[in-house]
Structure formats: C-alpha cells, structure tokens
Amino acid sequence: MKKLFVVLMMGSGLVAFGQAKKPAAKPAAKPAAAKAGAVTSLKTLNDSASYAIGISVANFYKQQGITNINTALVTKAINDVMVKKSPLLNDQQANGVMMSIINQAQESKAKGNITAGEKFLAQNKSKPGVKTTASGLQYEVLKEGEGSKPGITDTVTVNYVGTLINGTEFDNSYKRGEPITFPVTGVIKGWTEALQLMSKGAKYKLYIPQELGYGVNEVGSIPAGSVLVFEVDLLDIPSQKK
C-alpha cells in the first residue's frame, strides 16, 4: 500500500514506465501467526485471575528492583507446583535464593544513599556538641532531662520530627497534634539505643546510620539506605509509674 501511494504522488511519467515494464504483483503480507499457547484475550474469570496473579507478582518484584526475570522458568515453576512435579528447588532453597537476589537488588538501589550518608556522618561527627557511640549512632543534647532513664523493658512517650539529611521531612508527631507511646524495643535500633541515654524531659537530636535504621529497605517516603535525622522529646516513661 505504501508503494502504491508513492507511485501515485510522483505523476504520470512513472505510470507510463510502469505500464511498459510491470513488475510481478507481490502477495499481500499475512499477519504473523500467534505462537502456540499465546494468550491474546481474557475469556473467563479464571483467565483474568491468572493474569492478575502475574501482574501482582511482576509488580512486587519490580518494586524490589528485580527486573531481569526468566519468565519461561517462572512458568515452569508454576506448572511444576500445580501438577505436583518435583521442583528444581525445595522451599528452603527457594526462600534463600529470593532473599539473596532481593538483598542484591536493594543494596544496588541503595548504594548512592549509603555513600552520601557515610560522607554526611563523617563530616557531622566533628561538629561541636555531636557525640558518637560505639555503634555509630550520633546525637546532640538539645536539652537535658531529669530523673531516671528508660530501660530496655520500658515504655516511653515522645514527640519527634524525622527528616532525611537533605532536610526532607518524612514524619512529625507535633503536626499530628499528639505524642506517641511505644516500647523501647518496638522501634529501630538507633532509637532503642538513644532512648536509653535520655532522661525524662530531655530533647536530643539523633543522626542514625542506615544500618541502625531501615537499612537497604525502602519504607514509605524514606529511600533505601538513608541516614535518618530525628529531634526527639522524651516526655514520659509511663511503665515506670506502675
């Protein structure tokens, strides 16, 4: 069709030439035949559910940073399980492989943030008033408190604001209008350690390395591998009133 359109646009001179020497007509191209087993439509609820499962699985692992998947082996694994054929990996092996590949993908994704965080902490630790613990946690005392400190089994009530090292705020209990109460061990490692350094009424600024925070996991609006910065007010230790 495209060849005929070009010929007509070029005028009668070429038409005459075409009549003198008319090429053999080429058969119209046939549409490529669908591959055996290819699905081109969803005809039943089961078809739709099967396709939806594929979307769900693909989206999940894409979010984990895994994009290079051998879909033929995915299909084989599903078929092996469904027909009760002995799989190439047992459950323990499969779980181990998935943890390894997810960790690799997350570490690769987090690499830039980890490098930026390490540079930030290296510079921050030399600032006046900043203290560094053996674990790598950094903190500043903005206000000292009085009385006892929470222990590992205590519950605390705090107000806080959390930001990334670029100043982006990701959480703020002040804006919500109410403090939060939780067990000392019910939070990230950096908080668990810092809370036990604080007396009731104290306010600290925490600089939490990624390994004491969420590591290479992406949590909500917090990118993987991020250093976390918190200002924390220790308002009360309710478990010590019992």
mmCIF file with all atom_site columns, C-alpha atoms in Angstrom, residues 62-168:
data_model
loop_
_atom_site.group_PDB
_atom_site.id
_atom_site.type_symbol
_atom_site.label_atom_id
_atom_site.label_alt_id
_atom_site.label_comp_id
_atom_site.label_asym_id
_atom_site.label_entity_id
_atom_site.label_seq_id
_atom_site.pdbx_PDB_ins_code
_atom_site.Cartn_x
_atom_site.Cartn_y
_atom_site.Cartn_z
_atom_site.occupancy
_atom_site.B_iso_or_equiv
_atom_site.pdbx_formal_charge
_atom_site.auth_seq_id
_atom_site.auth_comp_id
_atom_site.auth_asym_id
_atom_site.auth_atom_id
_atom_site.pdbx_PDB_model_num
ATOM 1   C CA . LYS A 1 62  ? 9.851  -4.919  40.100 1.00 0.00 ? 62  LYS A CA 1
ATOM 2   C CA . GLN A 1 63  ? 9.394  -2.778  43.219 1.00 0.00 ? 63  GLN A CA 1
ATOM 3   C CA . GLN A 1 64  ? 12.176 -4.773  44.866 1.00 0.00 ? 64  GLN A CA 1
ATOM 4   C CA . GLY A 1 65  ? 14.454 -3.835  41.964 1.00 0.00 ? 65  GLY A CA 1
ATOM 5   C CA . ILE A 1 66  ? 14.335 -7.242  40.264 1.00 0.00 ? 66  ILE A CA 1
ATOM 6   C CA . THR A 1 67  ? 13.611 -6.711  36.575 1.00 0.00 ? 67  THR A CA 1
ATOM 7   C CA . ASN A 1 68  ? 15.704 -9.395  34.838 1.00 0.00 ? 68  ASN A CA 1
ATOM 8   C CA . ILE A 1 69  ? 13.390 -12.387 35.258 1.00 0.00 ? 69  ILE A CA 1
ATOM 9   C CA . ASN A 1 70  ? 13.386 -15.518 33.086 1.00 0.00 ? 70  ASN A CA 1
ATOM 10  C CA . THR A 1 71  ? 9.623  -15.779 32.539 1.00 0.00 ? 71  THR A CA 1
ATOM 11  C CA . ALA A 1 72  ? 9.959  -19.237 30.977 1.00 0.00 ? 72  ALA A CA 1
ATOM 12  C CA . LEU A 1 73  ? 11.362 -20.573 34.244 1.00 0.00 ? 73  LEU A CA 1
ATOM 13  C CA . VAL A 1 74  ? 8.664  -18.741 36.202 1.00 0.00 ? 74  VAL A CA 1
ATOM 14  C CA . THR A 1 75  ? 6.068  -20.557 34.106 1.00 0.00 ? 75  THR A CA 1
ATOM 15  C CA . LYS A 1 76  ? 7.881  -23.880 34.555 1.00 0.00 ? 76  LYS A CA 1
ATOM 16  C CA . ALA A 1 77  ? 7.965  -23.448 38.332 1.00 0.00 ? 77  ALA A CA 1
ATOM 17  C CA . ILE A 1 78  ? 4.241  -22.687 38.453 1.00 0.00 ? 78  ILE A CA 1
ATOM 18  C CA . ASN A 1 79  ? 3.453  -25.696 36.267 1.00 0.00 ? 79  ASN A CA 1
ATOM 19  C CA . ASP A 1 80  ? 5.709  -27.977 38.343 1.00 0.00 ? 80  ASP A CA 1
ATOM 20  C CA . VAL A 1 81  ? 3.923  -26.984 41.543 1.00 0.00 ? 81  VAL A CA 1
ATOM 21  C CA . MET A 1 82  ? 0.425  -27.173 40.048 1.00 0.00 ? 82  MET A CA 1
ATOM 22  C CA . VAL A 1 83  ? 0.920  -30.693 38.619 1.00 0.00 ? 83  VAL A CA 1
ATOM 23  C CA . LYS A 1 84  ? 2.826  -31.799 41.758 1.00 0.00 ? 84  LYS A CA 1
ATOM 24  C CA . LYS A 1 85  ? 6.031  -32.408 39.848 1.00 0.00 ? 85  LYS A CA 1
ATOM 25  C CA . SER A 1 86  ? 9.229  -32.362 41.909 1.00 0.00 ? 86  SER A CA 1
ATOM 26  C CA . PRO A 1 87  ? 10.552 -28.760 41.682 1.00 0.00 ? 87  PRO A CA 1
ATOM 27  C CA . LEU A 1 88  ? 14.174 -27.886 40.927 1.00 0.00 ? 88  LEU A CA 1
ATOM 28  C CA . LEU A 1 89  ? 14.448 -26.104 44.306 1.00 0.00 ? 89  LEU A CA 1
ATOM 29  C CA . ASN A 1 90  ? 12.837 -27.006 47.619 1.00 0.00 ? 90  ASN A CA 1
ATOM 30  C CA . ASP A 1 91  ? 11.082 -24.363 49.734 1.00 0.00 ? 91  ASP A CA 1
ATOM 31  C CA . GLN A 1 92  ? 14.148 -23.606 51.856 1.00 0.00 ? 92  GLN A CA 1
ATOM 32  C CA . GLN A 1 93  ? 16.380 -23.237 48.796 1.00 0.00 ? 93  GLN A CA 1
ATOM 33  C CA . ALA A 1 94  ? 13.826 -21.072 47.017 1.00 0.00 ? 94  ALA A CA 1
ATOM 34  C CA . ASN A 1 95  ? 13.489 -18.757 50.023 1.00 0.00 ? 95  ASN A CA 1
ATOM 35  C CA . GLY A 1 96  ? 17.266 -18.475 50.321 1.00 0.00 ? 96  GLY A CA 1
ATOM 36  C CA . VAL A 1 97  ? 17.661 -17.619 46.640 1.00 0.00 ? 97  VAL A CA 1
ATOM 37  C CA . MET A 1 98  ? 14.905 -14.985 46.793 1.00 0.00 ? 98  MET A CA 1
ATOM 38  C CA . MET A 1 99  ? 16.398 -13.344 49.887 1.00 0.00 ? 99  MET A CA 1
ATOM 39  C CA . SER A 1 100 ? 19.795 -13.194 48.192 1.00 0.00 ? 100 SER A CA 1
ATOM 40  C CA . ILE A 1 101 ? 18.516 -11.683 44.942 1.00 0.00 ? 101 ILE A CA 1
ATOM 41  C CA . ILE A 1 102 ? 16.284 -9.179  46.766 1.00 0.00 ? 102 ILE A CA 1
ATOM 42  C CA . ASN A 1 103 ? 19.168 -8.117  49.012 1.00 0.00 ? 103 ASN A CA 1
ATOM 43  C CA . GLN A 1 104 ? 21.443 -7.656  45.995 1.00 0.00 ? 104 GLN A CA 1
ATOM 44  C CA . ALA A 1 105 ? 18.830 -5.550  44.210 1.00 0.00 ? 105 ALA A CA 1
ATOM 45  C CA . GLN A 1 106 ? 18.141 -3.435  47.299 1.00 0.00 ? 106 GLN A CA 1
ATOM 46  C CA . GLU A 1 107 ? 21.823 -2.891  48.019 1.00 0.00 ? 107 GLU A CA 1
ATOM 47  C CA . SER A 1 108 ? 22.395 -1.785  44.436 1.00 0.00 ? 108 SER A CA 1
ATOM 48  C CA . LYS A 1 109 ? 19.431 0.581   44.626 1.00 0.00 ? 109 LYS A CA 1
ATOM 49  C CA . ALA A 1 110 ? 20.579 1.984   47.984 1.00 0.00 ? 110 ALA A CA 1
ATOM 50  C CA . LYS A 1 111 ? 24.257 2.409   47.060 1.00 0.00 ? 111 LYS A CA 1
ATOM 51  C CA . GLY A 1 112 ? 24.061 6.126   46.276 1.00 0.00 ? 112 GLY A CA 1
ATOM 52  C CA . ASN A 1 113 ? 22.221 6.934   49.511 1.00 0.00 ? 113 ASN A CA 1
ATOM 53  C CA . ILE A 1 114 ? 24.618 4.817   51.557 1.00 0.00 ? 114 ILE A CA 1
ATOM 54  C CA . THR A 1 115 ? 27.624 6.645   50.117 1.00 0.00 ? 115 THR A CA 1
ATOM 55  C CA . ALA A 1 116 ? 26.012 10.061  50.706 1.00 0.00 ? 116 ALA A CA 1
ATOM 56  C CA . GLY A 1 117 ? 25.073 9.046   54.261 1.00 0.00 ? 117 GLY A CA 1
ATOM 57  C CA . GLU A 1 118 ? 28.577 7.873   55.111 1.00 0.00 ? 118 GLU A CA 1
ATOM 58  C CA . LYS A 1 119 ? 30.016 11.160  53.864 1.00 0.00 ? 119 LYS A CA 1
ATOM 59  C CA . PHE A 1 120 ? 27.469 13.145  55.885 1.00 0.00 ? 120 PHE A CA 1
ATOM 60  C CA . LEU A 1 121 ? 28.180 11.229  59.100 1.00 0.00 ? 121 LEU A CA 1
ATOM 61  C CA . ALA A 1 122 ? 31.952 11.527  58.654 1.00 0.00 ? 122 ALA A CA 1
ATOM 62  C CA . GLN A 1 123 ? 31.627 15.307  58.484 1.00 0.00 ? 123 GLN A CA 1
ATOM 63  C CA . ASN A 1 124 ? 28.899 15.569  61.114 1.00 0.00 ? 124 ASN A CA 1
ATOM 64  C CA . LYS A 1 125 ? 30.784 13.734  63.869 1.00 0.00 ? 125 LYS A CA 1
ATOM 65  C CA . SER A 1 126 ? 33.391 16.513  64.059 1.00 0.00 ? 126 SER A CA 1
ATOM 66  C CA . LYS A 1 127 ? 30.805 19.243  64.708 1.00 0.00 ? 127 LYS A CA 1
ATOM 67  C CA . PRO A 1 128 ? 30.738 20.779  68.209 1.00 0.00 ? 128 PRO A CA 1
ATOM 68  C CA . GLY A 1 129 ? 28.303 19.012  70.526 1.00 0.00 ? 129 GLY A CA 1
ATOM 69  C CA . VAL A 1 130 ? 27.915 15.880  68.405 1.00 0.00 ? 130 VAL A CA 1
ATOM 70  C CA . LYS A 1 131 ? 28.724 12.632  70.207 1.00 0.00 ? 131 LYS A CA 1
ATOM 71  C CA . THR A 1 132 ? 29.233 9.237   68.579 1.00 0.00 ? 132 THR A CA 1
ATOM 72  C CA . THR A 1 133 ? 28.566 5.895   70.267 1.00 0.00 ? 133 THR A CA 1
ATOM 73  C CA . ALA A 1 134 ? 30.343 2.595   69.606 1.00 0.00 ? 134 ALA A CA 1
ATOM 74  C CA . SER A 1 135 ? 27.526 1.526   67.270 1.00 0.00 ? 135 SER A CA 1
ATOM 75  C CA . GLY A 1 136 ? 27.929 4.602   65.073 1.00 0.00 ? 136 GLY A CA 1
ATOM 76  C CA . LEU A 1 137 ? 24.876 6.449   66.405 1.00 0.00 ? 137 LEU A CA 1
ATOM 77  C CA . GLN A 1 138 ? 25.442 10.210  66.564 1.00 0.00 ? 138 GLN A CA 1
ATOM 78  C CA . TYR A 1 139 ? 23.491 12.561  68.818 1.00 0.00 ? 139 TYR A CA 1
ATOM 79  C CA . GLU A 1 140 ? 23.352 16.085  70.213 1.00 0.00 ? 140 GLU A CA 1
ATOM 80  C CA . VAL A 1 141 ? 21.876 17.029  73.568 1.00 0.00 ? 141 VAL A CA 1
ATOM 81  C CA . LEU A 1 142 ? 19.499 19.923  72.876 1.00 0.00 ? 142 LEU A CA 1
ATOM 82  C CA . LYS A 1 143 ? 18.073 19.844  76.398 1.00 0.00 ? 143 LYS A CA 1
ATOM 83  C CA . GLU A 1 144 ? 18.954 17.670  79.359 1.00 0.00 ? 144 GLU A CA 1
ATOM 84  C CA . GLY A 1 145 ? 16.210 15.978  81.338 1.00 0.00 ? 145 GLY A CA 1
ATOM 85  C CA . GLU A 1 146 ? 15.927 14.973  84.966 1.00 0.00 ? 146 GLU A CA 1
ATOM 86  C CA . GLY A 1 147 ? 15.352 11.747  86.812 1.00 0.00 ? 147 GLY A CA 1
ATOM 87  C CA . SER A 1 148 ? 15.541 8.182   85.617 1.00 0.00 ? 148 SER A CA 1
ATOM 88  C CA . LYS A 1 149 ? 16.218 6.884   82.123 1.00 0.00 ? 149 LYS A CA 1
ATOM 89  C CA . PRO A 1 150 ? 14.149 4.265   80.321 1.00 0.00 ? 150 PRO A CA 1
ATOM 90  C CA . GLY A 1 151 ? 15.416 0.713   80.347 1.00 0.00 ? 151 GLY A CA 1
ATOM 91  C CA . ILE A 1 152 ? 15.170 -1.943  77.671 1.00 0.00 ? 152 ILE A CA 1
ATOM 92  C CA . THR A 1 153 ? 11.823 -3.198  79.016 1.00 0.00 ? 153 THR A CA 1
ATOM 93  C CA . ASP A 1 154 ? 10.220 0.226   79.495 1.00 0.00 ? 154 ASP A CA 1
ATOM 94  C CA . THR A 1 155 ? 7.566  2.093   77.537 1.00 0.00 ? 155 THR A CA 1
ATOM 95  C CA . VAL A 1 156 ? 8.103  5.737   76.570 1.00 0.00 ? 156 VAL A CA 1
ATOM 96  C CA . THR A 1 157 ? 6.022  8.667   75.349 1.00 0.00 ? 157 THR A CA 1
ATOM 97  C CA . VAL A 1 158 ? 7.718  11.028  72.903 1.00 0.00 ? 158 VAL A CA 1
ATOM 98  C CA . ASN A 1 159 ? 7.221  13.808  70.421 1.00 0.00 ? 159 ASN A CA 1
ATOM 99  C CA . TYR A 1 160 ? 9.507  13.850  67.405 1.00 0.00 ? 160 TYR A CA 1
ATOM 100 C CA . VAL A 1 161 ? 10.185 15.077  63.897 1.00 0.00 ? 161 VAL A CA 1
ATOM 101 C CA . GLY A 1 162 ? 12.098 12.997  61.352 1.00 0.00 ? 162 GLY A CA 1
ATOM 102 C CA . THR A 1 163 ? 13.965 14.215  58.264 1.00 0.00 ? 163 THR A CA 1
ATOM 103 C CA . LEU A 1 164 ? 16.457 12.988  55.695 1.00 0.00 ? 164 LEU A CA 1
ATOM 104 C CA . ILE A 1 165 ? 19.943 14.531  55.542 1.00 0.00 ? 165 ILE A CA 1
ATOM 105 C CA . ASN A 1 166 ? 18.726 16.886  52.794 1.00 0.00 ? 166 ASN A CA 1
ATOM 106 C CA . GLY A 1 167 ? 16.089 18.281  55.153 1.00 0.00 ? 167 GLY A CA 1
ATOM 107 C CA . THR A 1 168 ? 13.097 16.480  53.629 1.00 0.00 ? 168 THR A CA 1
#
